[in-house]
Tab-separated table of C-alpha atoms and ligand atoms in Angstrom:
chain	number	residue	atom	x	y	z
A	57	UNK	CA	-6.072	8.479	-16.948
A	58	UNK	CA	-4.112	5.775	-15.295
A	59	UNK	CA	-0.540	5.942	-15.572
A	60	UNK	CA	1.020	1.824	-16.813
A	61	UNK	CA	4.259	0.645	-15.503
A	62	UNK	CA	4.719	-2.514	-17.949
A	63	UNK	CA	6.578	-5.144	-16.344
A	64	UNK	CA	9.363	-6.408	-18.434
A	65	UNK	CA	10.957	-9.996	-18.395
A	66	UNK	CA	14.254	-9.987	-16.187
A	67	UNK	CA	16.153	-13.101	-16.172
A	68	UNK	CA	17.867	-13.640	-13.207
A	69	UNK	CA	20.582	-16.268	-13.227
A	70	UNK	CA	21.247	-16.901	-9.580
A	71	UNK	CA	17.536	-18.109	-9.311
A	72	UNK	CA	18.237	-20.545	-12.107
A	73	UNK	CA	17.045	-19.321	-14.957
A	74	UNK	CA	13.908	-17.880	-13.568
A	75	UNK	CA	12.392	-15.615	-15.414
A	76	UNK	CA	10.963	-12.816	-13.324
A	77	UNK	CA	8.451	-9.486	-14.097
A	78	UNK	CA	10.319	-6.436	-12.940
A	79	UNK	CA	7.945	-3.450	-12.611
A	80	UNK	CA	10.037	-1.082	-10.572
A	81	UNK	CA	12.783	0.670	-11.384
A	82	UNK	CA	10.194	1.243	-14.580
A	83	UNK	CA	10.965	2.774	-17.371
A	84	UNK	CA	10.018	6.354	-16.545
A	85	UNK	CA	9.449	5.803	-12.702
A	86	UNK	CA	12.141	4.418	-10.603
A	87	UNK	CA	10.088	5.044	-7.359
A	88	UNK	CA	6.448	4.420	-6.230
A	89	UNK	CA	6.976	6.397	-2.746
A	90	UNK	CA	10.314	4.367	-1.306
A	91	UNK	CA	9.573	1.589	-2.928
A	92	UNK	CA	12.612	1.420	-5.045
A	93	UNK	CA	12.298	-2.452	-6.800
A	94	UNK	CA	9.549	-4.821	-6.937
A	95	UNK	CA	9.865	-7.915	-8.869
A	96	UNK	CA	7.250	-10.434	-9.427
A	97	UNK	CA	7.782	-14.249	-9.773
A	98	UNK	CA	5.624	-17.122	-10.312
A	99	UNK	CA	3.227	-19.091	-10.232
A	100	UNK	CA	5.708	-21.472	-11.099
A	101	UNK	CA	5.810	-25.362	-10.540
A	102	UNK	CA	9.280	-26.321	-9.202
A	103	UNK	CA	8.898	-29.491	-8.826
A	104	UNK	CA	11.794	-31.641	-9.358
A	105	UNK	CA	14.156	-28.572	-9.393
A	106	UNK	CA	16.513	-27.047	-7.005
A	107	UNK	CA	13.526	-24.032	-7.118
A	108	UNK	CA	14.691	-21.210	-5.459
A	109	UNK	CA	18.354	-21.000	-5.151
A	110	UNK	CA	20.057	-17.048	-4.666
A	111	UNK	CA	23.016	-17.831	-2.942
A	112	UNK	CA	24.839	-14.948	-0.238
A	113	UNK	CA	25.059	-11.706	-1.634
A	114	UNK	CA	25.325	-8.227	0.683
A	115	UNK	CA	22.371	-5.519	0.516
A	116	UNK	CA	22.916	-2.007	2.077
A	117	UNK	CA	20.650	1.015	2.258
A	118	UNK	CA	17.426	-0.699	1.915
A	119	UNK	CA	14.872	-2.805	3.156
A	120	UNK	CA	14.005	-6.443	1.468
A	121	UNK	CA	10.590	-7.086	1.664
A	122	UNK	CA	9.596	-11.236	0.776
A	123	UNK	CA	5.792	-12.086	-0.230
A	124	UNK	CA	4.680	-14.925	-0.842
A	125	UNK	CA	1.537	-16.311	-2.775
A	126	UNK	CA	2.386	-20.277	-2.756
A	127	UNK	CA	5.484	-21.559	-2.181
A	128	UNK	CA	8.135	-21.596	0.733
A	129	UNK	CA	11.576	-19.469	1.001
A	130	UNK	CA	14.267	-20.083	3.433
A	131	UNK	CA	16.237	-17.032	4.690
A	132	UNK	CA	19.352	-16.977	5.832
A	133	UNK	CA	21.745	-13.980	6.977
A	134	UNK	CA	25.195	-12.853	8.185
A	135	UNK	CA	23.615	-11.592	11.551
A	136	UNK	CA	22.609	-15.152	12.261
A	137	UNK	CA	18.285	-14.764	11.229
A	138	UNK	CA	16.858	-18.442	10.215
A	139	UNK	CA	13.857	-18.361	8.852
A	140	UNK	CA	11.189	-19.808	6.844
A	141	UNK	CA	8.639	-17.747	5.588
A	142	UNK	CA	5.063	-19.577	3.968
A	143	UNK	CA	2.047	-17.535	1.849
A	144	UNK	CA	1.039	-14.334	4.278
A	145	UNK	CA	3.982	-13.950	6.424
A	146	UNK	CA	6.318	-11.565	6.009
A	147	UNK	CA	9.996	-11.530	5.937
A	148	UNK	CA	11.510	-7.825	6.194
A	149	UNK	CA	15.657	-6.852	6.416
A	150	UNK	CA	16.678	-3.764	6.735
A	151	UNK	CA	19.824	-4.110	5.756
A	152	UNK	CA	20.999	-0.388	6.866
A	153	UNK	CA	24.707	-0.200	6.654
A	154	UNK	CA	25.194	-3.563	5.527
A	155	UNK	CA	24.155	-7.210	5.799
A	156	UNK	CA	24.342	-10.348	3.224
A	157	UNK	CA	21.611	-13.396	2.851
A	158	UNK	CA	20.693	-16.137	0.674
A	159	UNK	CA	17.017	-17.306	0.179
A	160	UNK	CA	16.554	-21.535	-1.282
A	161	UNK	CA	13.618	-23.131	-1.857
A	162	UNK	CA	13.499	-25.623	1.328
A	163	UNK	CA	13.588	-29.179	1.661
A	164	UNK	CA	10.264	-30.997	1.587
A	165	UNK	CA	8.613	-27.870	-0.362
A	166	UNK	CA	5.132	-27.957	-1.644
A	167	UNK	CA	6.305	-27.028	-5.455
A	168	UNK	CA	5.217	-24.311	-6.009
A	169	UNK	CA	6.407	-20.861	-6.505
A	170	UNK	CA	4.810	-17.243	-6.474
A	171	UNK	CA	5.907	-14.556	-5.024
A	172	UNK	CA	7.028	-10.926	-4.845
A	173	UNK	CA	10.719	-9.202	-4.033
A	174	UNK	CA	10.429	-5.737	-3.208
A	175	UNK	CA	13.068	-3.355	-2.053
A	176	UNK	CA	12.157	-0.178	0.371
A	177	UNK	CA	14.973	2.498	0.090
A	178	UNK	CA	16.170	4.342	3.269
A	179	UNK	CA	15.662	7.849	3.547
A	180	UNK	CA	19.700	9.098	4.583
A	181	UNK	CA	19.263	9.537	7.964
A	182	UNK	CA	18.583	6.197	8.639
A	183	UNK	CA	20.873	4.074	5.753
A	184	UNK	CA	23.064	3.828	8.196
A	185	UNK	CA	21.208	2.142	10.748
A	186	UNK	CA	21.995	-1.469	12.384
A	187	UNK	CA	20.807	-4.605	10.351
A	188	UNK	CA	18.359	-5.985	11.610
A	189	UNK	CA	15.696	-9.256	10.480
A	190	UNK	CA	12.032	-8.773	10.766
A	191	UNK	CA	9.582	-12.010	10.670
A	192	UNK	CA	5.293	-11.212	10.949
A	193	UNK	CA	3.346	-14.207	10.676
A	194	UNK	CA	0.180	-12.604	12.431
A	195	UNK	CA	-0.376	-9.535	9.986
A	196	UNK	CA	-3.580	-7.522	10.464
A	197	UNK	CA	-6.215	-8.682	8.109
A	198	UNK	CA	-9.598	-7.437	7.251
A	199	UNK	CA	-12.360	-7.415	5.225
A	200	UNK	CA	-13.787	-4.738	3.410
A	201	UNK	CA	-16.351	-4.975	0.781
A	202	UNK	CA	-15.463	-8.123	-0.995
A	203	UNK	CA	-12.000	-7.653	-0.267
A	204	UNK	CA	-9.893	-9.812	2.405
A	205	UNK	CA	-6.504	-7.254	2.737
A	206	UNK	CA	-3.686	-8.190	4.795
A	207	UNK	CA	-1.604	-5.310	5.516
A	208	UNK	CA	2.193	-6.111	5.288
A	209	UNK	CA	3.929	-2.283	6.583
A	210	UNK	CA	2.060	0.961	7.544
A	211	UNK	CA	-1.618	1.432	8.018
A	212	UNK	CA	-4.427	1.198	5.696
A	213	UNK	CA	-8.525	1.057	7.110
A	214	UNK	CA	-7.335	2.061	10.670
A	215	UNK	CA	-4.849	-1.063	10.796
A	216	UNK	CA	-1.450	-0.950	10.887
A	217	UNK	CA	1.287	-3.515	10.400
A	218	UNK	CA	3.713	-4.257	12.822
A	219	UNK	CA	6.765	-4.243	10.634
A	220	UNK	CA	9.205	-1.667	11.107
A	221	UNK	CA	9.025	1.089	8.312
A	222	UNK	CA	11.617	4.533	7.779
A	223	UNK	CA	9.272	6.511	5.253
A	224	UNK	CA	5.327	6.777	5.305
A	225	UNK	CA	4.875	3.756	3.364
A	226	UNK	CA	1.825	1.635	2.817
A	227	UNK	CA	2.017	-2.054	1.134
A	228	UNK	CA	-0.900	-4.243	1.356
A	229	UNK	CA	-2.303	-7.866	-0.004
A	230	UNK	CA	-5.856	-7.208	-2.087
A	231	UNK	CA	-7.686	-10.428	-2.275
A	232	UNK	CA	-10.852	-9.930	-3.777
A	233	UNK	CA	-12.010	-6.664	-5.909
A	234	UNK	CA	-13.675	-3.169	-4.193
A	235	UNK	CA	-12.305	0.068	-3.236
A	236	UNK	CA	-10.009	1.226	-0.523
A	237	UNK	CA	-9.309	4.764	1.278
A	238	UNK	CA	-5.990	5.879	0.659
A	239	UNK	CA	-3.952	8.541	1.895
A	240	UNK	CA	-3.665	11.385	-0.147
A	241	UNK	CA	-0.786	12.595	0.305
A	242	UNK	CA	0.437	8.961	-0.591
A	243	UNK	CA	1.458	7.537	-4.141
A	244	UNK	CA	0.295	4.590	-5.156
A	245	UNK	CA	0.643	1.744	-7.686
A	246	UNK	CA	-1.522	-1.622	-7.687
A	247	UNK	CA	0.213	-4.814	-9.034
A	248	UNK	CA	-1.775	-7.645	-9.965
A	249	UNK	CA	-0.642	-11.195	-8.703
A	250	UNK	CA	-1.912	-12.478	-12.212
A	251	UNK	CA	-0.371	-9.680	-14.509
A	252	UNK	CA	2.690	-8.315	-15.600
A	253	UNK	CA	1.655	-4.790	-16.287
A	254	UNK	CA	1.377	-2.217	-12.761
A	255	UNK	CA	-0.975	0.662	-12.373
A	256	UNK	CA	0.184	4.316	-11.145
A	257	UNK	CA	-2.492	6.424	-9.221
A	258	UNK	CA	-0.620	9.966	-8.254
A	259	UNK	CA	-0.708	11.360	-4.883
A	260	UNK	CA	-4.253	13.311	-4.693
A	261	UNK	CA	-7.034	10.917	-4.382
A	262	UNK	CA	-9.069	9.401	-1.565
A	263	UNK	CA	-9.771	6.039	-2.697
A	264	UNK	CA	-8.217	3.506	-5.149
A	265	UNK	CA	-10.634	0.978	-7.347
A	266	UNK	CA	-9.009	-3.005	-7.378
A	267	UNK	CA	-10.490	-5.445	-9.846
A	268	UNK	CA	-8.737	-7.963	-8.607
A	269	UNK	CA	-6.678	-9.819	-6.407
A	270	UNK	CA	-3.407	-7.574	-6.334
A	271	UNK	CA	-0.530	-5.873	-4.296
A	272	UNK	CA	-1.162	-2.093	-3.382
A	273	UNK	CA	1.966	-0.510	-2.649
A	274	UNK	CA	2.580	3.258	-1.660
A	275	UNK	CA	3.864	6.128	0.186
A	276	UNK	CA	4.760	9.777	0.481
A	277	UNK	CA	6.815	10.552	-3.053
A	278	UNK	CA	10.670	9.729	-1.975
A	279	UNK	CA	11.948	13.129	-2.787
A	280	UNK	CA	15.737	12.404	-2.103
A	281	UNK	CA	18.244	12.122	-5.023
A	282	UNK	CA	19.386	7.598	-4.940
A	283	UNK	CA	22.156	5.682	-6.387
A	284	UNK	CA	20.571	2.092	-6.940
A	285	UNK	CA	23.521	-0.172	-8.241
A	286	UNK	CA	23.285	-3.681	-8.267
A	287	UNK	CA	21.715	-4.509	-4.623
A	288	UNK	CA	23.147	-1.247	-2.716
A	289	UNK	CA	21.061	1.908	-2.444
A	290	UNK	CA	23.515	4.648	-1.968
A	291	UNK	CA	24.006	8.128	-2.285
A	292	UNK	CA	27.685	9.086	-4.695
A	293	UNK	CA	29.210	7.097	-6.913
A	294	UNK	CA	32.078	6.353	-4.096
A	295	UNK	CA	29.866	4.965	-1.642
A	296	UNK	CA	28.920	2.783	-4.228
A	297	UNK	CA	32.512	1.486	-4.811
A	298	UNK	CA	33.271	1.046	-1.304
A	299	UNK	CA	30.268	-0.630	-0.923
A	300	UNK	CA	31.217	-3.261	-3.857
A	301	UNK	CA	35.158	-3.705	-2.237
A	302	UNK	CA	33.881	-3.946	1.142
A	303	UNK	CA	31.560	-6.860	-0.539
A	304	UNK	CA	34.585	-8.381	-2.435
A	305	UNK	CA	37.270	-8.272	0.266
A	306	UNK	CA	34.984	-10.210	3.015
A	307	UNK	CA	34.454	-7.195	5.255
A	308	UNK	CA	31.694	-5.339	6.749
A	309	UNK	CA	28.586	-7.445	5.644
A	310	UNK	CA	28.407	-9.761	8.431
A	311	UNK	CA	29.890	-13.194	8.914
A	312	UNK	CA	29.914	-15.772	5.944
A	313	UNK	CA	27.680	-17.802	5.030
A	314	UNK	CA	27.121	-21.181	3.792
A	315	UNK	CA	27.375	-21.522	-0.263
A	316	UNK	CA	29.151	-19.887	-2.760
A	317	UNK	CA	28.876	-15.776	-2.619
A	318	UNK	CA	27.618	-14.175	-5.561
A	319	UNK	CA	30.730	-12.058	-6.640
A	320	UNK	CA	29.737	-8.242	-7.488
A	321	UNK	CA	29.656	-7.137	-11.048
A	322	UNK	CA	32.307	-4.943	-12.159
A	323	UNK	CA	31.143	-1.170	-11.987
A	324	UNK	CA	30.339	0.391	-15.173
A	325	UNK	CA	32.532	2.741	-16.608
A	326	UNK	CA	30.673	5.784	-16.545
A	327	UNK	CA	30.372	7.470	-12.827
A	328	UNK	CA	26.914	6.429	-11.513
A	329	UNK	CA	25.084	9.535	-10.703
A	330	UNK	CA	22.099	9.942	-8.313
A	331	UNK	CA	18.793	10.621	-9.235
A	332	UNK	CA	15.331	10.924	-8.054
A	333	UNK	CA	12.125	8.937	-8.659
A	334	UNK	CA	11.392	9.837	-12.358
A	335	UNK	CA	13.634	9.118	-15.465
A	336	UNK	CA	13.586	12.428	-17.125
B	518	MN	MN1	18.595	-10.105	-1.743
């Protein structure tokens, strides 16, 4: 039996309004190897509205991985990256220690908007690595069965992405429907660019079936205990907080940028404790 992760509807103000499918952290399942967050936007016409608009806001102790199905996203961050990213590029930040970015819809867009935010956690010996801005525009791509897959990070058929990855971690682009070899010692879950509702296939198996056009994303289960809070992956409660007041007193996350920061939330008032990838 297939495990479901239902997507549920997540609206996220700084993208005004936009209403958004998050599928991970899931309801029992926080983690799909280190794949820690995956949202799913879109398709969305956006025409005649600001589209896209997340304005700066810090990240540490992950990755940020932007997809994009239509649609354009400018990227901007406090180690002075540019960059515009179209359908079948790839924008990746590892954010290590710390860094802060905003993403808008750019001038002249085409009007639409689809798209995927995903978040890779950092295994603890490297969250506290440099920041640094990855952009792939010439992914490998290939064709197998009727499938056209674009792999975004780690290897899948024999070709591997370029993009810089900290875990064994697969994530791939499925156009088309057929099977494909998997590692077996990898977990895996298959999103659906059409749907809202994410399949889980557990670590164990050779091959994965896709009906149709959809994002495969995996890795080795992430077997080290996380703090996620708000867009910091962490590992106590107090590198959380000086995370946050690091954030709010202008320090650490890079330079400023243009447009108003997104202030943090105040933390909750129960210690945040860490945990590991399932709820129970
Ligand atoms: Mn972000």
């Amino acid at each position: 039996m297939e495990e479901l992760l239902p997507g549920r509807e997540v609206v996220i103000g700084t993208r005004n309004g936009t209403v958004v499918t998050r599928i991970l952290p899931n309801k029992e399942r926080r983690l799909v190897g280190a794949w820690c967050f995956a949202d799913h936007y879109g398709p969305n016409d956006i025409t005649g509205t600001p589209g896209m608009s997340v304005n700066p806001h810090p990240h540490a102790g992950l990755q940020t991985v932007s997809w994009l199905i239509a649609g354009e996203i400018e990227h901007r961050d406090s180690i002075g990256s540019v960059q515009l990213i179209r359908p079948g590029q790839l924008n990746l930040m590892t954010a290590g220690r710390g860094i802060a970015h905003s993403e808008h819809s750019p001038a002249g867009a085409s009007g639409q908007m689809h798209g995927v935010q995903l978040w890779v956690a950092l295994p603890e010996a490297a969250s506290n690595v440099d920041a640094h801005f990855e952009h792939h525009a010439d992914l490998p791509r290939f064709t197998a069965n009727d499938m056209v897959v674009t792999v975004l990070i780690g290897q899948l058929h024999g070709h591997t992405s370029p993009a810089k990855a900290y875990t064994p971690i697969v994530g791939a682009d499925v156009r088309g429907a057929g099977t494909l070899a998997v590692q077996e010692d990898f977990e895996h879950m298959l999103l659906p660019l059409d749907g809202s509702v994410a399949t889980y296939h557990a670590p164990g198996r050779s091959e994965i079936r896709v009906d149709g056009d959809a994002l495969l994303l995996g890795g080795q289960p992430f077997d080290e205990q996380i703090v996620m809070w708000w867009n910091f992956v962490g590992r106590s409660h107090e590198e959380i907080v000086a995370m946050r007041e690091a954030w709010e007193a202008h320090e650490h996350f890079g330079f400023d940028l243009p447009g108003d920061r997104i202030p943090a939330p105040p933390m909750p008032a129960t210690r945040l404790v860490p945990r590991g990838r399932l709820r129970h």
